[in-house]
Structure formats: structure tokens, C-alpha cells
XYZ file of C-alpha atoms in Angstrom:
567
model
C -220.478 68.421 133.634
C -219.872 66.617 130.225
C -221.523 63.845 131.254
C -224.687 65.749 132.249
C -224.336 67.505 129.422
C -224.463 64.489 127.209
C -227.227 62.387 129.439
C -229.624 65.403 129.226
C -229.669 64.767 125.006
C -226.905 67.068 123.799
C -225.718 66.066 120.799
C -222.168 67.046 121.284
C -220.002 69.301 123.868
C -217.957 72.066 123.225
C -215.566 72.893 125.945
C -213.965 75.813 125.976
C -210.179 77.126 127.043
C -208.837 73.922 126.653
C -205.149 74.502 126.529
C -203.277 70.851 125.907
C -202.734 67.488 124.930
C -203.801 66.253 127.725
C -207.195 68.384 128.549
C -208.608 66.946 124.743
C -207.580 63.422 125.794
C -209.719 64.087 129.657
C -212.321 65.467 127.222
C -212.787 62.601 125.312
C -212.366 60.368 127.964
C -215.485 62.065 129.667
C -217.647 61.922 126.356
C -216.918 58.720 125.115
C -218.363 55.204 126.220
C -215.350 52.514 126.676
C -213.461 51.589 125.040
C -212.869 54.911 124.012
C -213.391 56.721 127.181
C -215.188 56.512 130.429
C -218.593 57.572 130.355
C -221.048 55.898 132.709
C -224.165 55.178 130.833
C -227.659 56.432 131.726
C -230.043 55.878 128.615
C -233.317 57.371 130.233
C -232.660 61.210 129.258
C -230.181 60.882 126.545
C -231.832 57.934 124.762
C -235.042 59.620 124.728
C -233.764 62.437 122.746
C -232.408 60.097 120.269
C -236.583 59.423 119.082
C -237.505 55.827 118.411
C -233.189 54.592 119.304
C -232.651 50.647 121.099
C -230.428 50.954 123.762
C -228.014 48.919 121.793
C -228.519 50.925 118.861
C -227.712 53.735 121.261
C -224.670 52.836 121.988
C -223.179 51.643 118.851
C -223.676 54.762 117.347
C -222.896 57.397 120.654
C -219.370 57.737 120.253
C -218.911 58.366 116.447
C -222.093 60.410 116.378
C -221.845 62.955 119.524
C -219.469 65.257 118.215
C -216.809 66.139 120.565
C -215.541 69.885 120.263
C -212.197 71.567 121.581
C -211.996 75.581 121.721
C -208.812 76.910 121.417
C -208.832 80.414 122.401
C -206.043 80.907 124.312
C -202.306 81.221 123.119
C -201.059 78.633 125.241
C -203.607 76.153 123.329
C -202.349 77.543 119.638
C -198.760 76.284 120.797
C -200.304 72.885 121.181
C -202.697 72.982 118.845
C -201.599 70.682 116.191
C -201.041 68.152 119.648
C -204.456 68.751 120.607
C -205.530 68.134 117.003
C -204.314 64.610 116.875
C -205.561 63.527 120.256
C -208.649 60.362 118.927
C -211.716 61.422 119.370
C -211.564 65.000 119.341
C -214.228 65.544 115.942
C -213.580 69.780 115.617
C -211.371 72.901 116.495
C -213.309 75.666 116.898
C -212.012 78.798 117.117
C -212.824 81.529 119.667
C -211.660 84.635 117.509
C -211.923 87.434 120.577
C -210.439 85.310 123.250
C -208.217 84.306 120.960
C -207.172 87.651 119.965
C -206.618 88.695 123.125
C -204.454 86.404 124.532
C -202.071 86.790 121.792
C -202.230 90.344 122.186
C -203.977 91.462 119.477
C -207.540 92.379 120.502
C -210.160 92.563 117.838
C -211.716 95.825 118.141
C -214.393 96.982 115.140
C -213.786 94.067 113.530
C -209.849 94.262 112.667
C -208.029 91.486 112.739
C -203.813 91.738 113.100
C -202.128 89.401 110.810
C -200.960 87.474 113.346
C -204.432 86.630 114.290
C -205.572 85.630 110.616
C -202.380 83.195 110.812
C -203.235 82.052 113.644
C -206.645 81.001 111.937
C -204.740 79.684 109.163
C -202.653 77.319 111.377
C -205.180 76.254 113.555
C -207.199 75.144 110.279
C -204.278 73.720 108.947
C -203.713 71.531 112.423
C -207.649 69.868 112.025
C -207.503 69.042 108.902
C -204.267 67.553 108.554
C -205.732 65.560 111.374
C -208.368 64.774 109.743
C -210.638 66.711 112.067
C -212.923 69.572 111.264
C -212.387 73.316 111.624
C -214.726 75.406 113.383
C -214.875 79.556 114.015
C -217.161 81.956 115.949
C -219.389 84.100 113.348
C -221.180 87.775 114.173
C -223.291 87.463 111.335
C -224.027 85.715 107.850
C -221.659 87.695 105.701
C -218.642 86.280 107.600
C -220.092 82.698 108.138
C -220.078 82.519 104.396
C -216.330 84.148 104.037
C -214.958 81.284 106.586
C -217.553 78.213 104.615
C -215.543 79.621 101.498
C -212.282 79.379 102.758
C -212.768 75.516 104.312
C -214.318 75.779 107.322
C -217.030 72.926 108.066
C -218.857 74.846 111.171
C -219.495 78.221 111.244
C -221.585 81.063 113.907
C -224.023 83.142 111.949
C -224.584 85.415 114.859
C -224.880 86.352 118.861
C -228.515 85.556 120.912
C -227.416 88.847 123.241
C -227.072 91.130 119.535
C -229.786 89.481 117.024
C -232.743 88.946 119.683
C -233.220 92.234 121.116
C -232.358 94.121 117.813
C -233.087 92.034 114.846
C -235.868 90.134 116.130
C -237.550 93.092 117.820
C -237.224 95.018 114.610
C -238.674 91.970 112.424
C -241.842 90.952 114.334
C -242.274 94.373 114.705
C -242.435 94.428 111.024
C -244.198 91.456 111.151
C -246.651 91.435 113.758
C -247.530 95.119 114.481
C -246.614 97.805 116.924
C -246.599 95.591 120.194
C -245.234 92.434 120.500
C -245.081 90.166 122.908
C -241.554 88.545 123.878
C -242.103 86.996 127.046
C -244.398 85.234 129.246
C -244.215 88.668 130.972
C -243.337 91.489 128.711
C -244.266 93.357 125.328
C -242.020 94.850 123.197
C -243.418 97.898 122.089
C -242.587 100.242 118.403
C -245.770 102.671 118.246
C -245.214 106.497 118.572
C -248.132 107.127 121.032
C -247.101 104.177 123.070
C -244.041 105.083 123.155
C -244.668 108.831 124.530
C -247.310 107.258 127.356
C -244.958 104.511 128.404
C -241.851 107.706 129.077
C -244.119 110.343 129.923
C -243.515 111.919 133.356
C -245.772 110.743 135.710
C -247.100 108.132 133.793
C -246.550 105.650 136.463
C -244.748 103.246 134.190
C -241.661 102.151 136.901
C -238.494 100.963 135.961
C -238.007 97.509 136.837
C -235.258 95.403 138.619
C -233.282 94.540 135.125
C -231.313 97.897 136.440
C -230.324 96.632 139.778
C -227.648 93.924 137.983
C -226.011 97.921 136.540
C -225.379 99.525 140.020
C -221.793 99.976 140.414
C -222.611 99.396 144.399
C -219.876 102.107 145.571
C -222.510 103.993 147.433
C -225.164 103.081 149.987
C -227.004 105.284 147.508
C -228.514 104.203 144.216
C -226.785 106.315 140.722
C -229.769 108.359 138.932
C -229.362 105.052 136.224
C -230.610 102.283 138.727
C -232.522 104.338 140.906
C -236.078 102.475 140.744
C -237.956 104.949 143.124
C -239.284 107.827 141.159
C -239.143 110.361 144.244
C -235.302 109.417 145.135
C -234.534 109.831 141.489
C -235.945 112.961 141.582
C -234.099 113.960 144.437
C -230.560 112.569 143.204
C -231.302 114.191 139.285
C -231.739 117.866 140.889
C -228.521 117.509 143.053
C -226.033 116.880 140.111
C -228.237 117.748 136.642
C -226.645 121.516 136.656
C -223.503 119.789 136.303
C -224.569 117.795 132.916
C -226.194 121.009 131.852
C -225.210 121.862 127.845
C -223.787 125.082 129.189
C -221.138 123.084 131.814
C -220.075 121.014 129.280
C -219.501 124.077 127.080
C -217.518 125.234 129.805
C -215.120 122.163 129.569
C -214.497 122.488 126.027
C -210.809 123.213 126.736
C -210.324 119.760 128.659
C -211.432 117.897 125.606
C -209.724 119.978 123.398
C -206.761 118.922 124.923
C -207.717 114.929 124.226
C -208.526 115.943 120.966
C -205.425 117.330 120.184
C -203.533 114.165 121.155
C -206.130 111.989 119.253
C -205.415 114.273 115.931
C -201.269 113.953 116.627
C -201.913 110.216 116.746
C -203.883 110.102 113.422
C -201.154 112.130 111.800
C -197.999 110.065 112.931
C -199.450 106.813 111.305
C -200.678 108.875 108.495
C -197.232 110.067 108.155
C -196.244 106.477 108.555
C -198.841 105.009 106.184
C -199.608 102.639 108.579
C -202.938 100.647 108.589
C -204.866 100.929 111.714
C -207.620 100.125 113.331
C -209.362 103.656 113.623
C -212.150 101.902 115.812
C -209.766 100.974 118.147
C -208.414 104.362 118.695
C -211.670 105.937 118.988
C -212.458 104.134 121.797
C -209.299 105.035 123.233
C -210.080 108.423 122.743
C -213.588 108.614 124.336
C -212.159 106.493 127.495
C -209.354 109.531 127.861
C -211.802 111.883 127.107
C -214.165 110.624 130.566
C -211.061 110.418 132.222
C -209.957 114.481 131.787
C -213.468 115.768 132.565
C -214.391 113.558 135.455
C -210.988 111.949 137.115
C -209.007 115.422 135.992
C -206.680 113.635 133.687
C -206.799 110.917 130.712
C -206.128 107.154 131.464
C -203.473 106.913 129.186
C -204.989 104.959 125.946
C -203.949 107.418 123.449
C -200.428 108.613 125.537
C -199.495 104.638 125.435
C -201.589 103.405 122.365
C -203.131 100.524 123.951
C -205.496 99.360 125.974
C -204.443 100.207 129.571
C -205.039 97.389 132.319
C -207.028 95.907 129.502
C -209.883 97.817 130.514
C -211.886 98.214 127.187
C -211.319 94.081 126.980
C -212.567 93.430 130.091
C -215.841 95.350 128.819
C -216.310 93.917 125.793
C -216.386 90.462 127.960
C -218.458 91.278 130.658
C -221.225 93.357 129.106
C -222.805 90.138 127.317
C -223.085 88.456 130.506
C -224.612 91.577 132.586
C -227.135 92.256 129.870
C -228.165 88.388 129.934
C -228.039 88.718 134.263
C -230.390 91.759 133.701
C -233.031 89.532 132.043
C -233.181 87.518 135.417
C -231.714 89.722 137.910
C -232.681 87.616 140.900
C -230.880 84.600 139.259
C -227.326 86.533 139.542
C -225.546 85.394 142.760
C -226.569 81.638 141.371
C -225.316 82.272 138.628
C -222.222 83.404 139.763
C -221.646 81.157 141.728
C -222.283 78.390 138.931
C -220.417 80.143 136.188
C -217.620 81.981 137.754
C -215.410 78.761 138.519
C -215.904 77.258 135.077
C -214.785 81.028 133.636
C -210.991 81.564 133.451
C -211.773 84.621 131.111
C -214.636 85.966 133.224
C -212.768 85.731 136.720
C -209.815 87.981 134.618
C -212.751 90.353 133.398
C -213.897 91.031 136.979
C -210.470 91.353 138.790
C -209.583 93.848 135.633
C -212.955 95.948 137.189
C -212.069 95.628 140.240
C -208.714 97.691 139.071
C -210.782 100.290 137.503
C -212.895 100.347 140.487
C -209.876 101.338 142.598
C -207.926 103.456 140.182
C -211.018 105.553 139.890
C -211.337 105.900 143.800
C -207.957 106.973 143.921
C -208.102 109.568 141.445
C -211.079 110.950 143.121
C -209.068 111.179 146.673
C -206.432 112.050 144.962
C -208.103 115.598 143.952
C -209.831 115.503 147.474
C -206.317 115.655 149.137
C -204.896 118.214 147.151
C -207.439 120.816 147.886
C -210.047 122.314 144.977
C -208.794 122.133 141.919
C -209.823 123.209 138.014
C -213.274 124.046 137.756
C -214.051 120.147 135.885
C -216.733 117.957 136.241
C -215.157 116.020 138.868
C -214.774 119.175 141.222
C -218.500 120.273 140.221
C -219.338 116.969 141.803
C -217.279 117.744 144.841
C -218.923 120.719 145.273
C -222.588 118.765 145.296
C -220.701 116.654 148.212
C -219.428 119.629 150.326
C -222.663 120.904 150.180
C -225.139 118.169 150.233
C -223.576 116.049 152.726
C -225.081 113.226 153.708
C -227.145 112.878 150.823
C -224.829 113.057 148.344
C -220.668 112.151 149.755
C -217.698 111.081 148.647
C -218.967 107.290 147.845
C -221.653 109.413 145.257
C -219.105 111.042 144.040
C -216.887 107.886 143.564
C -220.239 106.101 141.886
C -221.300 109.222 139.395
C -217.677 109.236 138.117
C -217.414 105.430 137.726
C -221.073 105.290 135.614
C -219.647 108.101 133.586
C -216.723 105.922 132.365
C -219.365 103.543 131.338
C -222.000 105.499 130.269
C -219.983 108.067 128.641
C -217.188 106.146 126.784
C -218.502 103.049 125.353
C -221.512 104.707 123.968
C -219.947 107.812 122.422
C -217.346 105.645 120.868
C -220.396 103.624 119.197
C -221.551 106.879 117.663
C -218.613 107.929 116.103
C -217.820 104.639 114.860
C -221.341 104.901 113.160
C -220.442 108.255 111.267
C -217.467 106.223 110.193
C -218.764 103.034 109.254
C -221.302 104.453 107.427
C -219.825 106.880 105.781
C -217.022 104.487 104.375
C -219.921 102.712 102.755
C -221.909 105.508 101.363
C -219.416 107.260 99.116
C -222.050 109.780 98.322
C -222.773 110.967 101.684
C -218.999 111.066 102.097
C -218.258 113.605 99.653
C -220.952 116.059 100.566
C -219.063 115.929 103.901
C -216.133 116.419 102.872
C -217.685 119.422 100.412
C -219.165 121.136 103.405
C -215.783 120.722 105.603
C -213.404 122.238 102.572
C -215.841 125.189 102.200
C -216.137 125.779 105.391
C -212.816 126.268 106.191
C -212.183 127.859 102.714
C -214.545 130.619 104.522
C -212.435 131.213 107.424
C -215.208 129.712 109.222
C -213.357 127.428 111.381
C -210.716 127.851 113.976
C -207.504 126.034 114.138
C -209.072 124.422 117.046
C -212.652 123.632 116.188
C -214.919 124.498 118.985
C -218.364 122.862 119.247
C -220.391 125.985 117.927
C -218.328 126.289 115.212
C -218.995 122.090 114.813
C -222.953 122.561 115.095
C -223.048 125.285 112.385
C -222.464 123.085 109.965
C -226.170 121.491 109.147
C -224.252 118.163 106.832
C -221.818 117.581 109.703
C -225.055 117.727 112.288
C -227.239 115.307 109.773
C -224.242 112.779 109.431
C -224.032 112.343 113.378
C -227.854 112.164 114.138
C -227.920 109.903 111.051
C -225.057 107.726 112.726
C -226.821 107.196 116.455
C -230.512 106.413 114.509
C -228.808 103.719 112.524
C -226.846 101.981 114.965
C -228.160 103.468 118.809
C -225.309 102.856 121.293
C -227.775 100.858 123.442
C -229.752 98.093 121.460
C -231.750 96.971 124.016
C -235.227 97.765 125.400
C -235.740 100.466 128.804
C -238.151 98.268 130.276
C -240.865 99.829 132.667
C -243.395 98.187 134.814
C -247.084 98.524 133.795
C -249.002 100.838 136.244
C -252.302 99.526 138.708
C -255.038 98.677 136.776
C -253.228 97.922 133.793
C -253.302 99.856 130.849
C -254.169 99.557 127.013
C -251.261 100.077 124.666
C -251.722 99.644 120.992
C -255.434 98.682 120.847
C -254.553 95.569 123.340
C -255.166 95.574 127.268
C -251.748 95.054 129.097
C -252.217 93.958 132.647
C -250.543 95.215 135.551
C -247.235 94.364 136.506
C -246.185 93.085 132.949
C -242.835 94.509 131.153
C -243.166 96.720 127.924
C -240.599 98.919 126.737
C -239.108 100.491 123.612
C -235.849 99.178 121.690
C -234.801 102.079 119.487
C -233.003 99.658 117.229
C -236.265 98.928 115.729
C -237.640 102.233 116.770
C -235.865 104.055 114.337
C -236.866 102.053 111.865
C -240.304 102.558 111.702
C -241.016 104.267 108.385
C -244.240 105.865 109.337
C -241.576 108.199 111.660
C -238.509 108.159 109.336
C -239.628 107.291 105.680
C -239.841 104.951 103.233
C -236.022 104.758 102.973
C -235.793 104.255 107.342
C -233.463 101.077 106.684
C -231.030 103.427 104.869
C -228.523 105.836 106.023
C -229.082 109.122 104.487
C -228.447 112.163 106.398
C -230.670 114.192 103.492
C -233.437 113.176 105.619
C -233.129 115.432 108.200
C -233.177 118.362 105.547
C -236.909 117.409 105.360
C -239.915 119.307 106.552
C -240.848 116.664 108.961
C -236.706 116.386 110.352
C -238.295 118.041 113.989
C -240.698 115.248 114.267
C -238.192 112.907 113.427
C -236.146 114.671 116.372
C -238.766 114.135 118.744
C -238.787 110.654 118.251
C -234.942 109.835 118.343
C -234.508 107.535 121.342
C -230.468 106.922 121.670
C -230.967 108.931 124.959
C -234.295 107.599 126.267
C -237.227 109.476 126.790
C -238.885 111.407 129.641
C -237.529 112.314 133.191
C -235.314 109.258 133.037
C -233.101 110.701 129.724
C -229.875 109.815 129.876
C -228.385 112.400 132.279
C -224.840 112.796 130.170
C -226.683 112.926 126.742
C -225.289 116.692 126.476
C -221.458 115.031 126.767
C -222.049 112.695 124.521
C -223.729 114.658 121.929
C -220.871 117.280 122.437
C -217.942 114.896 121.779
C -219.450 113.044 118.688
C -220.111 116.557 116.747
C -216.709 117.458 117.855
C -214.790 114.896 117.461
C -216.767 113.399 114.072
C -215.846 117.084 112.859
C -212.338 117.075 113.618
């Protein structure tokens, strides 16, 4: 594969989870011509990339100029690393920070790094350039590309295809081009308010299209209201189950999340007592995993009881989701490309055996409940219920395949909201302090209960600006809900869009269009929703999609950010 690599016209291979002495030296021996190594030589592709290069020019310069990479990433590579870093030929050691992290035990989670993981930087820096090599790290973004140039590093990331394209992108040539742009050979990106209400209007015709089908958990012969592409099935499926999401049935669980709550809050208070740094991003997401565990499984996981990630769980999402999102793009391309990628991925293979575990633990606490007869009146038992009495067309496997997506649809995008409040009220001081004004009075009152409920929560109009603030700013899912245009095409945005082509609607550059939100759109400033126009803004808010295909669990989520945010 190196040499493939390297006769198609790379410039260089990076090779990643290389653990030793001996895989840099194989390395190099692929990428190099002799005497340094054994690559065959085929000039056709490789010269060709090279512009106006001799053959023999070619290969006088090949070895010192294609630059030869080794990623350590794994622990069992920083034990050998300063090995590795003296092997010839070998030109950088680039770090993967996440893998890294998390093969050390230390998993990077909202951007916190354990100080074992910043010396591990430090030593693996130290190793290259005492080798004369160069030092290389993964980036998200600019601002730390420019903190790791400044320290010595001579190749830096300055940010993700699967976060900047969809988001950043979208948002600028929205900017730059207009309300509709086109991003594919086959799809528009759209970010126009009457667009926008046609495209997710029922009945529109607008169908979803197969970049769901890579989502289905597959635990059912029947599709999850999510992936469901047929409008009538969907239809079907919603009315079975959508009293269950209903604001008044999660009202009625209050008291389950109260009790997750209550650990969360005795967690914050030991390390406060402890003043211990943590990583409060971390914990959230612990919290909102337990939190879909007690109202659909009938108990928490265990994050917050053993303050960790259990089974590795959260990990093993944080790895796969880049690659399903990228699958989506070209769903019929996924069994290739599992079948090309999986043997070459140590760290993917351990992602999808860590699902599998989910997969099973969540079957079993389904049967579990099954066995023992009908239990508390949950969410988990309402959806038992639906199976008793819509048998066959809606059984245990639904059941299994509703609780499953609500791990992933609840938990990693509530956590994202919260985090948002957080984030972004750490970095507006101002915003903070009205907060914090509104809580103390509030309570100074005798307006809130030693255990806040969720009215209590959503009387509060600065607590309810700061959380729909949080989800416009950063929406849990940056990333367009791409529909299929209708017969006979249709004309969006003063241009004619032909049948069968792609648009859809990011809302991270939705909800940044001032003509909605204001002048001041790419701030955060919950005053805005004290305006006289906040109910239009409302109307366009699109964390939880749009039309008959809203997100299902919108009132869970929406329940457990106020609540918890408040808390």
C-alpha cells in the first residue's frame, strides 16, 4: 500500500499505529529506493506528478524529498518512541492526540488534556528532535495549530474535512454565494427561510434519501422512525410510539432523572470539596448517557456511579461517528469500504466490537425487564406496552431498536447542548452574571424547590434564553437532512432544481443567517430572544429538524438541558 501510495504521486506517507523499532525500519524500507530501502520503481504515475522531473532526476531526489511519516498514537509506540525516532529515514513524528489519549487512559473529552498526555507530547517532541527529525500533531482548528507552531512543532492540522466542510464551508458560501449553493455534482445546500419551510413541509414530496440507511441500528426487520425512507411506514411507526415522546410522558418521568441528577450534583460537590480540576465536559456526557439509560433500559449505565467511561462506550463513539457520517455521503460504497478499511484499522475493529457490547448489553436489559414481569411505568415499559399491543408490527426487536437509537440520539446530542450553555457562558462573562442574577433571586424568592423540577426550570425566561442560545450556536447535529427533489423538479431560491437532486438545510449556517437572527447572529447573546421578533426566531430554530420528520425525542432532550443547565 506504500508503494501505491507513493507511485500514484504522493508526496510522502503517513502510516499510522506504528508501534516499534522495527515497523519504522519496514516503513522506510517500503518508501525508500535502494540503497535505502526496497521500493520497486515505476516512474509513469509518480514521475508525472513531479511536472517537467528526468527519470534520473527522479530518483536522486525521491528518497530525501518524499517525506516519510510515523504516527505514534498508541502507548505501546510512546515506550519506543525515542527507538522509533532514531530509525534512518523516518523524516517526522506525528502525533495522534485522541488515539493517543486513549490508549494511555486518558481520553480527551471537550478538549482536556490530563497531564500525562501533555508529557507525553513533550517527550515525544523531545524524541524527534533530538533525532534530528521533525515533530508533528493533529490540530481541530487554527487557534491550536498556532499554540503547537509556538511551542516547536514543524507540522501542524488546522482542522477536520468531516467538521469544517459541512459547517464552515456551508455557512461561508452561503455568505458568499447566496441562499442555495451547490456542493455536489448532485446536491444544493440550501439557507433561505421559504426554502427551507417547502423543502420540510408535510407533504411536500421532498423524500429522505439513502444517506440514512448507513444509521439503522439493523436490530429489527423494521426500519426506526430515523431511517425510515417511506413516508407512509413512517407514518405508521411515528403514531405507534409518538404518545410515548409526548412533553407530558416525559413530565411524567421527571422523578427518574431526578434521581441521575442527584448523583451528577453529589459528583460536582465531592471534587468541589476536593478542589479538584475536572473535565466538566466529560462528566456531562456521562450524565446524559445514565440519564438514557434510567428512562429507557430502567437503570443508569454506570458513568457517573464509576466515573469513567464504561466499556469505553462514549470512545468508541467519538471514533466511529466520523467514519459513518463520511459512509453516509456514499452509502452504497459501505460494505467496500469495509471491507478495504477494516483490516488496515486496529482502532476501528476495537470501535465496532465495543458496539457490538452495547448492542448486547442493551438487549439484555430489555429482556431483562421482559422476564421480570411489568415494571415502573418508564419509557422502556411504555414501549413494551406498544409491543404487547401492536404485535407484529411493532415486537420485541422494535423495542430493542427504539431503545438503542435513544442512546444515540438522546445522549450525545443533549450532552452537546449543555456543553454549549457552558462553553459559552465561560466566555461571555456578561451573560454569565445575569444568570447567575436570575438563579440567586430566584431562589431568594422561595421560588425553587430543593429539587428543581422542569416547570420551576422553564419559569425562568434568562435560564430558557441561555439554552436556546446554546443549541442555535453550536446545533448538536452539524450536518445537512438531505431530501430528494420531488417529479418534475422544483424551483428553490429563484433557480430550477431538477428531479432527483439532493438539497437540504445545515442549521449550522442556518442559524446564522442574520436576516432571521440579527445583525449580531455570529454572537451568543441570549438578550435576543427578549426581542419582539424572538417567536419568529423560534420558528426557524432547526436543532430538531423540521416538519413530520422532527426529531421524535426533541421533548427529552429539551427537558434535560433546561434541567440539568439549571441545576
Amino acid at each position: 500500500m506504500v508503494k501505491r501510495a507513493l507511485d500514484a504521486g504522493a508526496h510522502g506517507i503517513c502510516v499510522p499505529l506504528l508501534n516499534t523499532a522495527d515497523d519504522a525500519r519496514k516503513l522506510v524500507s517500503s518508501a525508500k529506493f535502494p540503497p535505502q530501502g526496497k521500493r520497486g520503481f515505476s516512474p509513469e504515475l509518480a514521475i508525472g506528478k513531479f511536472a517537467s522531473k528526468r527519470t534520473g532526476d527522479y530518483l536522486l531526489q525521491a528518497n530525501d524529498a518524499l517525506v516519510t511519516i510515523a504516527q505514534i498514537e498508541t502507548k505501546e509506540a510512546l515506550d519506543n518512541v525515542d527507538e522509533i525516532a532514531a530509525v534512518p529515514g523516518i523524516d517526522v513524528l506525528f502525533i495522534g492526540p485522541f488515539d493517543l489519549a486513549n490508549d494511555i487512559g486518558h481520553p480527551i473529552i471537550g478538549g482536556i488534556m490530563h497531564d500525562e498526555l501533555k508529557a507525553a507530547f513533550d517527550r515525544i517532541y523531545k524524541a524527534a528532535t533530538d533525532n534530528g527529525k521533525w515533530a508533528g500533531i493533529y490540530c481541530n482548528n487554527g487557534t491550536e495549530g498556532h499554540e503547537y507552531a509556538q511551542k516547536g512543532f514543524h507540522m501542524v492540522s488546522i482542522g477536520a474535512d468531516l467538521v469544517d466542510i459541512p459547517s464552515h464551508f456551508d455557512n461561508a458560501l452561503c455568505m458568499a454565494r447566496g441562499p442555495i449553493v451547490r456542493i455536489a455534482p448532485n446536491e444544493c445546500s440550501v439557507c433561505d427561510p421559504q426554502a427551507w419551510k417547502e423543502i420540510y413541509a408535510v407533504n411536500a414530496g421532498f423524500t429522505k434519501t439513502d444517506f440514512y440507511l448507513t444509521q439503522a441500528p439493523n436490530l429489527s426487520p423494521h426500519a426506526d422512525s430515523f431511517t425510515q425512507l417511506d413516508e407512509k411506514k413512517h407514518t405508521f411507526r411515528r403514531r405507534m410510539i409518538q404518545h410515548i415522546f409526548t412533553f407530558k410522558t416525559v413530565l411524567d418521568n421527571e422523578k427518574y432523572i431526578d434521581v441521575v441528577t442527584e448523583l451528577f450534583m453529589q459528583r460536582m460537590a465531592e471534587l468541589a470539596d476536593k478542589g479538584t480540576v475536572f473535565d466538566i465536559s466529560e462528566w456531562v456526557h456521562w450524565y446524559t448517557f445514565d440519564v438514557i439509560g434510567e428512562l429507557f433500559f430502567g437503570r443508569m449505565f454506570g458513568f457517573l456511579r464509576e466515573r469513567k467511561d464504561i466499556g469505553g462506550y462514549i470512545a468508541a463513539v467519538d471514533i466511529i461517528l466520523p467514519h459513518a457520517i463520511r459512509v453516509a455521503v456514499l452509502p452504497k460504497l459501505l460494505w467496500p469500504l469495509q471491507i478495504l478499511v477494516l483490516p488496515f484499522s486496529a482502532k476501528l475493529r476495537r470501535s465496532l466490537s465495543v458496539f457490538k457490547s452495547l448492542t448486547a448489553v442493551s438487549k439484555k436489559l430489555v429482556d431483562e425487564r421482559v422476564e421480570s414481569g411489568k415494571g415502573r411505568p418508564d419509557m422502556l415499559e411504555r414501549l413494551l406496552e406498544v409491543s404487547r399491543e401492536k404485535s407484529p408490527d411493532f415486537d420485541i426487536t422494535d423495542v430493542y431498536t427504539e431503545s438503542y437509537t435513544a442512546i444515540f440520539a438522546g445522549s450525545d446530542t443533549t450532552a452537546v447542548a449543555i456543553r454549549s450553555a457552558l462553553y459559552n457562558l465561560c466566555k461571555n462573562p456578561d451573560a454569565y452574571a445575569k444568570l447567575q442574577r436570575e438563579i440567586d433571586q430566584y431562589q431568594a424568592e422561595g421560588k425553587l424547590s430543593s429539587i428543581i423540577t422542569y416547570a420551576e426550570a422553564s419559569n425562568m425566561p434568562y435560564v430558557t434564553a441561555v439554552c436556546k442560545e446554546a443549541m442555535r450556536v453550536f446545533p448538536s447535529i452539524a450536518l445537512s437532512f438531505p431530501r430528494h427533489v420531488p417529479k418534475g423538479g422544483r424551483n428553490l431560491c429563484g433557480y430550477y432544481i431538477p428531479a432527483g437532486y439532493r438539497v437540504g438545510v445545515n442549521p449550522a449556517a442556518f442559524h446564522f443567517v442574520k436576516s432571521i437572527f440579527g445583525e449580531d447572529a455570529d454572537d451568543f447573546n441570549p438578550d435576543r430572544w427578549f426581542r419582539s421578533d424572538a417567536k419568529e426566531m423560534e420558528r426557524h430554530m432547526f436543532q430538531f429538524g423540521q416538519g413530520s420528520r422532527q426529531c421524535i425525542g426533541k421533548n427529552v432532550r429539551a427537558h434535560v438541558t433546561l434541567f440539568s443547565h439549571e441545576r
